[in-house]
């Protein structure tokens, strides 16, 4: 009887993506990595995402792909390798997909992913989209380096009709409950949704006015303290446009914005820091402005002295924790088309050889 029971458990683990993910390293990095090692992988992501310098991304991650626990390094390497060796790229993406890494599954594609033994039955019964969504949720939920809240995830996947009441005046009871539970856990997106919703309520009751002030202050505090990872700071640009300022009543003061900038630096939130520093400093330096993303790739760049001091201050505040950004999935379809095109394939391979030599 015990053998049958354990056999059933093993079968469930093999077929269910939720269990499949348990085999992977929760953070996507080996526990043996030093801060310097992690920073190299973060930098590789910067090169891959913003300048498509695949050669540099490969160079920075090559020494880490031998350890299966370095999932992000393996994924960055695999995506970058598609430019030079598609077969090797697909081989690595297949392994990562089989391990349950959702970004790799997304890149590997529906057809190939659903042909893997682990996912074949799930794709047939539930569909690829549901498989991918559940795997993304499992990965993010178990990964401390990702900003995740279960209540917000449920709210995010609700339809407009499920979110808003028939009168279009407020959230549905279920949506409101999810947002409030989420906001109490100091998740910015939920506190912000509530304060924005209350902002547009006409003729607020005393209770609504109190709630509005509460969620407005809560959202602003979370924002300034940079409590959540990968905060979206681009909307702060509205705070500098008087005609649009009324769209958001959580605009921080200049002093608060600089406090927030320091907190983003301490947390190593690369895109948050880059976006906010652009908003604060671009007009001051104009054509001489170099964004922080580029400065990290080449700290020897000649930039205005005062801007150099601000960036060096950020690096000092970061204290070698590293500058990371949220991972996203990448497409390799352009390289597949080139390799499969008989007319272009040979030329493309010659160009790759010239680049590699």
Short mmCIF file of C-alpha atoms in Angstrom, two decimals:
data_model
loop_
_atom_site.label_atom_id
_atom_site.label_comp_id
_atom_site.label_asym_id
_atom_site.label_seq_id
_atom_site.Cartn_x
_atom_site.Cartn_y
_atom_site.Cartn_z
CA UNK A 1 0.00 0.00 0.00
CA UNK A 2 2.85 2.40 0.88
CA UNK A 3 4.55 1.73 -2.49
CA UNK A 4 1.34 2.62 -4.33
CA UNK A 5 0.94 5.82 -2.27
CA UNK A 6 4.53 6.96 -2.90
CA UNK A 7 4.14 6.10 -6.58
CA UNK A 8 1.10 8.37 -6.81
CA UNK A 9 2.98 11.21 -5.10
CA UNK A 10 5.91 10.81 -7.51
CA UNK A 11 3.52 10.90 -10.48
CA UNK A 12 1.91 14.14 -9.23
CA UNK A 13 5.31 15.77 -8.72
CA UNK A 14 6.42 14.87 -12.23
CA UNK A 15 3.27 16.23 -13.87
CA UNK A 16 2.50 19.31 -11.81
CA UNK A 17 4.54 22.47 -12.54
CA UNK A 18 3.93 23.70 -9.02
CA UNK A 19 5.91 20.77 -7.63
CA UNK A 20 8.38 20.78 -10.51
CA UNK A 21 9.68 24.17 -9.43
CA UNK A 22 10.74 22.86 -6.00
CA UNK A 23 13.85 21.33 -7.60
CA UNK A 24 15.20 24.72 -8.62
CA UNK A 25 17.16 27.14 -6.49
CA UNK A 26 14.66 29.61 -5.04
CA UNK A 27 16.70 32.73 -5.76
CA UNK A 28 18.11 31.64 -9.07
CA UNK A 29 21.69 31.84 -7.74
CA UNK A 30 24.06 29.45 -6.03
CA UNK A 31 24.60 30.16 -2.34
CA UNK A 32 28.36 29.95 -3.04
CA UNK A 33 28.35 33.16 -5.08
CA UNK A 34 29.97 36.27 -3.63
CA UNK A 35 28.53 39.77 -4.11
CA UNK A 36 31.15 40.35 -6.82
CA UNK A 37 29.94 37.23 -8.65
CA UNK A 38 26.30 38.30 -8.45
CA UNK A 39 27.20 41.78 -9.64
CA UNK A 40 28.74 40.28 -12.78
CA UNK A 41 25.49 38.47 -13.54
CA UNK A 42 23.47 41.64 -12.84
CA UNK A 43 25.76 43.52 -15.23
CA UNK A 44 25.30 40.81 -17.87
CA UNK A 45 21.54 41.37 -17.62
CA UNK A 46 22.17 45.09 -18.14
CA UNK A 47 24.21 44.37 -21.30
CA UNK A 48 21.64 41.91 -22.63
CA UNK A 49 18.62 44.14 -22.02
CA UNK A 50 19.81 47.60 -22.96
CA UNK A 51 22.52 47.31 -25.60
CA UNK A 52 22.03 43.75 -26.89
CA UNK A 53 25.73 43.15 -26.35
CA UNK A 54 25.38 39.37 -26.36
CA UNK A 55 29.11 38.79 -26.51
CA UNK A 56 29.65 40.72 -23.26
CA UNK A 57 26.69 38.99 -21.60
CA UNK A 58 28.18 35.60 -22.50
CA UNK A 59 31.61 36.64 -21.26
CA UNK A 60 30.23 37.78 -17.88
CA UNK A 61 28.14 34.64 -17.27
CA UNK A 62 30.35 31.92 -18.81
CA UNK A 63 32.09 30.98 -15.56
CA UNK A 64 28.77 30.49 -13.70
CA UNK A 65 26.73 28.28 -16.04
CA UNK A 66 28.39 25.06 -14.84
CA UNK A 67 26.45 25.28 -11.56
CA UNK A 68 22.78 24.33 -12.12
CA UNK A 69 21.73 26.61 -9.27
CA UNK A 70 22.84 29.71 -11.20
CA UNK A 71 19.58 29.74 -13.11
CA UNK A 72 19.61 33.43 -14.10
CA UNK A 73 23.19 33.22 -15.37
CA UNK A 74 22.33 30.11 -17.41
CA UNK A 75 19.27 31.83 -18.87
CA UNK A 76 21.14 35.03 -19.79
CA UNK A 77 23.89 32.92 -21.40
CA UNK A 78 21.37 30.75 -23.30
CA UNK A 79 19.45 33.73 -24.71
CA UNK A 80 22.68 35.49 -25.71
CA UNK A 81 24.05 32.32 -27.30
CA UNK A 82 21.10 32.20 -29.74
CA UNK A 83 22.94 34.92 -31.69
CA UNK A 84 25.94 32.62 -32.27
CA UNK A 85 24.91 28.99 -31.74
CA UNK A 86 21.16 28.37 -31.88
CA UNK A 87 21.42 24.63 -31.18
CA UNK A 88 23.38 25.19 -27.97
CA UNK A 89 20.93 27.92 -26.96
CA UNK A 90 17.94 25.63 -27.47
CA UNK A 91 19.65 22.80 -25.59
CA UNK A 92 20.17 25.07 -22.57
CA UNK A 93 16.65 26.51 -22.78
CA UNK A 94 15.23 22.98 -22.91
CA UNK A 95 17.04 22.03 -19.68
CA UNK A 96 15.91 25.23 -17.92
CA UNK A 97 12.33 24.70 -19.12
CA UNK A 98 12.36 21.12 -17.87
CA UNK A 99 13.49 22.41 -14.48
CA UNK A 100 10.49 24.75 -14.37
CA UNK A 101 12.10 28.14 -15.00
CA UNK A 102 9.19 30.15 -16.48
CA UNK A 103 11.27 32.72 -18.40
CA UNK A 104 13.03 29.90 -20.24
CA UNK A 105 9.70 28.19 -20.96
CA UNK A 106 8.43 31.47 -22.41
CA UNK A 107 11.50 31.76 -24.66
CA UNK A 108 11.55 28.07 -25.58
CA UNK A 109 7.99 28.45 -26.82
CA UNK A 110 4.63 26.73 -26.50
CA UNK A 111 5.19 23.90 -28.97
CA UNK A 112 8.58 22.79 -27.65
CA UNK A 113 7.64 23.23 -23.98
CA UNK A 114 4.46 21.18 -24.35
CA UNK A 115 6.45 18.39 -26.03
CA UNK A 116 8.50 17.91 -22.85
CA UNK A 117 7.35 14.86 -20.91
CA UNK A 118 6.78 16.89 -17.77
CA UNK A 119 4.29 19.26 -19.38
CA UNK A 120 2.68 17.22 -22.18
CA UNK A 121 -0.37 16.10 -20.19
CA UNK A 122 -0.77 19.46 -18.45
CA UNK A 123 -0.80 21.28 -21.80
CA UNK A 124 -3.45 18.90 -23.10
CA UNK A 125 -5.66 19.24 -20.01
CA UNK A 126 -5.17 22.89 -19.02
CA UNK A 127 -3.42 24.59 -21.92
CA UNK A 128 0.00 26.21 -22.25
CA UNK A 129 -1.07 29.66 -21.01
CA UNK A 130 -2.37 28.27 -17.73
CA UNK A 131 0.77 26.18 -17.32
CA UNK A 132 3.01 29.20 -17.88
CA UNK A 133 0.99 31.45 -15.58
CA UNK A 134 1.03 28.93 -12.72
CA UNK A 135 4.77 28.38 -13.17
CA UNK A 136 5.47 32.12 -13.13
CA UNK A 137 3.44 32.49 -9.95
CA UNK A 138 5.23 29.58 -8.28
CA UNK A 139 8.63 30.98 -9.24
CA UNK A 140 7.86 34.51 -8.05
CA UNK A 141 6.19 33.34 -4.85
CA UNK A 142 9.22 31.30 -3.84
CA UNK A 143 11.82 33.85 -4.93
CA UNK A 144 12.81 36.46 -2.31
CA UNK A 145 14.49 38.63 -4.94
CA UNK A 146 11.11 39.27 -6.63
CA UNK A 147 8.37 41.61 -5.41
CA UNK A 148 5.34 39.34 -4.96
CA UNK A 149 1.99 39.44 -3.21
CA UNK A 150 -0.59 36.68 -3.61
CA UNK A 151 -3.58 39.02 -3.14
CA UNK A 152 -2.29 41.38 -5.82
CA UNK A 153 -1.69 38.46 -8.20
CA UNK A 154 -5.32 37.42 -7.82
CA UNK A 155 -6.45 41.01 -8.41
CA UNK A 156 -4.14 41.38 -11.44
CA UNK A 157 -5.71 38.44 -13.24
CA UNK A 158 -9.31 39.55 -12.60
CA UNK A 159 -11.28 40.90 -15.57
CA UNK A 160 -12.48 44.52 -15.54
CA UNK A 161 -16.02 43.33 -14.71
CA UNK A 162 -14.67 41.33 -11.75
CA UNK A 163 -12.72 44.35 -10.48
CA UNK A 164 -15.28 47.16 -10.79
CA UNK A 165 -18.95 47.31 -9.76
CA UNK A 166 -21.78 47.71 -12.30
CA UNK A 167 -22.12 51.42 -11.55
CA UNK A 168 -18.40 51.92 -12.31
CA UNK A 169 -18.06 53.85 -9.05
CA UNK A 170 -15.97 51.48 -6.92
CA UNK A 171 -14.29 48.09 -6.73
CA UNK A 172 -16.31 44.91 -6.29
CA UNK A 173 -16.31 43.51 -2.71
CA UNK A 174 -13.84 40.78 -3.72
CA UNK A 175 -11.45 43.20 -5.44
CA UNK A 176 -11.63 45.66 -2.53
CA UNK A 177 -10.88 42.88 -0.03
CA UNK A 178 -7.85 41.70 -2.01
CA UNK A 179 -6.48 45.24 -2.37
CA UNK A 180 -6.93 46.06 1.31
CA UNK A 181 -5.31 42.80 2.45
CA UNK A 182 -2.45 43.47 0.08
CA UNK A 183 -2.06 47.13 1.14
CA UNK A 184 -1.86 46.12 4.81
CA UNK A 185 1.20 44.08 3.89
CA UNK A 186 2.69 47.35 2.59
CA UNK A 187 2.57 46.46 -1.09
CA UNK A 188 2.74 49.72 -3.04
CA UNK A 189 0.63 48.75 -6.06
CA UNK A 190 -2.37 47.92 -3.87
CA UNK A 191 -2.15 51.00 -1.64
CA UNK A 192 -1.80 53.11 -4.78
CA UNK A 193 -4.82 51.49 -6.48
CA UNK A 194 -6.93 52.27 -3.42
CA UNK A 195 -5.80 55.89 -3.04
CA UNK A 196 -6.33 56.52 -6.76
CA UNK A 197 -9.78 54.94 -6.63
CA UNK A 198 -10.78 57.05 -3.63
CA UNK A 199 -9.27 60.19 -5.22
CA UNK A 200 -11.87 60.01 -8.01
CA UNK A 201 -14.86 59.35 -5.73
CA UNK A 202 -17.06 62.46 -5.78
CA UNK A 203 -18.72 63.70 -2.59
CA UNK A 204 -16.69 61.45 -0.32
CA UNK A 205 -18.19 60.42 3.01
CA UNK A 206 -16.19 61.02 6.20
CA UNK A 207 -15.15 57.36 6.15
CA UNK A 208 -13.96 57.62 2.54
CA UNK A 209 -12.01 60.80 3.27
CA UNK A 210 -10.25 59.09 6.16
CA UNK A 211 -9.53 56.01 4.05
CA UNK A 212 -8.22 58.17 1.23
CA UNK A 213 -5.79 59.96 3.56
CA UNK A 214 -4.74 56.64 5.06
CA UNK A 215 -3.96 54.92 1.73
CA UNK A 216 -2.43 58.07 0.23
CA UNK A 217 0.00 58.32 3.16
CA UNK A 218 0.66 54.56 3.09
CA UNK A 219 1.44 54.53 -0.65
CA UNK A 220 3.69 57.56 -0.29
CA UNK A 221 5.59 56.06 2.66
CA UNK A 222 6.20 52.78 0.82
CA UNK A 223 7.36 54.74 -2.22
CA UNK A 224 9.80 57.03 -0.38
CA UNK A 225 11.22 54.16 1.66
CA UNK A 226 11.54 52.05 -1.54
CA UNK A 227 10.17 49.13 0.48
CA UNK A 228 9.13 47.00 -2.50
CA UNK A 229 11.55 45.71 -5.13
CA UNK A 230 11.39 47.03 -8.68
CA UNK A 231 9.18 50.02 -7.95
CA UNK A 232 7.87 51.78 -11.03
CA UNK A 233 9.04 55.38 -10.63
CA UNK A 234 8.35 56.72 -14.12
CA UNK A 235 4.98 58.18 -13.12
CA UNK A 236 6.77 60.61 -10.78
CA UNK A 237 7.45 62.71 -13.87
CA UNK A 238 3.80 63.82 -13.55
CA UNK A 239 4.73 65.55 -10.31
CA UNK A 240 6.71 68.10 -12.31
CA UNK A 241 3.81 68.93 -14.65
CA UNK A 242 1.32 71.26 -12.98
CA UNK A 243 -1.52 70.43 -15.42
CA UNK A 244 -1.25 66.69 -14.73
CA UNK A 245 -0.28 66.80 -11.06
CA UNK A 246 -3.87 66.27 -9.95
CA UNK A 247 -3.72 62.76 -11.45
CA UNK A 248 -1.66 61.67 -8.47
CA UNK A 249 -1.81 63.11 -5.01
CA UNK A 250 1.19 61.20 -3.69
CA UNK A 251 3.84 63.40 -5.25
CA UNK A 252 6.85 63.53 -2.88
CA UNK A 253 8.64 66.79 -2.14
CA UNK A 254 12.15 67.35 -3.55
CA UNK A 255 13.63 66.37 -0.19
CA UNK A 256 11.53 63.19 -0.14
CA UNK A 257 12.52 62.37 -3.72
CA UNK A 258 16.20 62.57 -2.79
CA UNK A 259 15.54 60.34 0.24
CA UNK A 260 13.82 57.89 -2.07
CA UNK A 261 16.77 58.01 -4.47
CA UNK A 262 19.12 57.07 -1.62
CA UNK A 263 16.84 54.20 -0.57
CA UNK A 264 16.69 52.89 -4.13
CA UNK A 265 20.51 52.95 -4.18
CA UNK A 266 20.75 51.05 -0.89
CA UNK A 267 18.37 48.40 -2.25
CA UNK A 268 20.17 48.18 -5.60
CA UNK A 269 16.97 48.84 -7.55
CA UNK A 270 18.61 49.58 -10.89
CA UNK A 271 15.62 50.66 -12.98
CA UNK A 272 14.03 52.58 -10.10
CA UNK A 273 17.24 54.50 -9.47
CA UNK A 274 17.87 55.05 -13.18
CA UNK A 275 14.35 56.36 -13.80
CA UNK A 276 14.25 58.68 -10.78
CA UNK A 277 17.76 60.04 -11.35
CA UNK A 278 16.76 60.87 -14.94
CA UNK A 279 13.71 62.79 -13.68
CA UNK A 280 15.79 64.68 -11.10
CA UNK A 281 19.02 65.35 -13.00
CA UNK A 282 18.41 65.36 -16.75
CA UNK A 283 17.31 69.00 -17.06
CA UNK A 284 20.31 70.05 -14.99
CA UNK A 285 22.87 68.42 -17.33
CA UNK A 286 20.85 68.10 -20.53
CA UNK A 287 23.07 66.96 -23.44
CA UNK A 288 25.89 65.97 -21.06
CA UNK A 289 23.60 63.64 -19.12
CA UNK A 290 24.55 59.95 -19.08
CA UNK A 291 22.08 57.58 -17.49
CA UNK A 292 23.07 55.32 -14.61
CA UNK A 293 22.57 52.13 -16.65
CA UNK A 294 25.29 53.26 -19.05
CA UNK A 295 27.55 54.50 -16.25
CA UNK A 296 27.52 51.05 -14.60
CA UNK A 297 28.55 49.45 -17.88
CA UNK A 298 31.40 51.95 -18.27
CA UNK A 299 32.31 53.84 -15.07
CA UNK A 300 35.24 55.49 -16.89
CA UNK A 301 32.91 57.57 -19.03
CA UNK A 302 33.50 61.30 -18.89
CA UNK A 303 30.46 62.87 -17.28
CA UNK A 304 29.87 66.19 -15.48
CA UNK A 305 31.71 66.27 -12.13
CA UNK A 306 28.57 66.85 -10.05
CA UNK A 307 26.71 64.00 -11.76
CA UNK A 308 29.76 61.80 -11.21
CA UNK A 309 29.60 62.62 -7.48
CA UNK A 310 25.90 61.70 -7.36
CA UNK A 311 26.45 58.36 -9.06
CA UNK A 312 29.48 57.58 -6.89
CA UNK A 313 27.38 58.41 -3.82
CA UNK A 314 24.77 55.90 -5.00
CA UNK A 315 27.43 53.22 -5.50
CA UNK A 316 28.80 53.92 -2.01
CA UNK A 317 25.31 53.70 -0.47
CA UNK A 318 24.76 50.43 -2.29
CA UNK A 319 27.74 49.01 -0.39
CA UNK A 320 28.49 46.33 -2.99
CA UNK A 321 25.03 44.76 -2.74
CA UNK A 322 24.69 45.00 -6.51
CA UNK A 323 22.34 46.65 -9.00
CA UNK A 324 19.69 44.24 -10.18
CA UNK A 325 16.51 44.48 -12.21
CA UNK A 326 13.52 42.21 -12.55
CA UNK A 327 14.07 39.43 -15.06
CA UNK A 328 11.91 39.32 -18.17
CA UNK A 329 11.59 36.77 -20.94
CA UNK A 330 13.41 37.27 -24.24
CA UNK A 331 12.54 36.14 -27.75
CA UNK A 332 14.99 34.21 -29.93
CA UNK A 333 12.63 34.06 -32.93
CA UNK A 334 14.69 36.47 -35.10
CA UNK A 335 17.73 34.18 -34.80
CA UNK A 336 15.64 31.08 -35.50
CA UNK A 337 14.42 32.69 -38.72
CA UNK A 338 17.97 33.59 -39.75
CA UNK A 339 19.32 30.12 -39.09
CA UNK A 340 16.43 28.47 -40.90
CA UNK A 341 16.54 30.77 -43.92
CA UNK A 342 18.59 28.98 -46.61
CA UNK A 343 19.44 32.22 -48.37
CA UNK A 344 20.56 34.09 -45.24
CA UNK A 345 21.78 31.27 -42.98
CA UNK A 346 25.22 30.84 -44.58
CA UNK A 347 25.89 34.57 -44.63
CA UNK A 348 24.76 34.90 -41.01
CA UNK A 349 27.10 32.10 -39.89
CA UNK A 350 30.01 33.77 -41.70
CA UNK A 351 29.31 37.06 -39.95
CA UNK A 352 29.20 35.27 -36.59
CA UNK A 353 32.55 33.63 -37.31
CA UNK A 354 34.10 36.98 -38.20
CA UNK A 355 32.78 38.52 -35.00
CA UNK A 356 34.06 35.62 -32.89
CA UNK A 357 37.57 35.56 -34.41
#
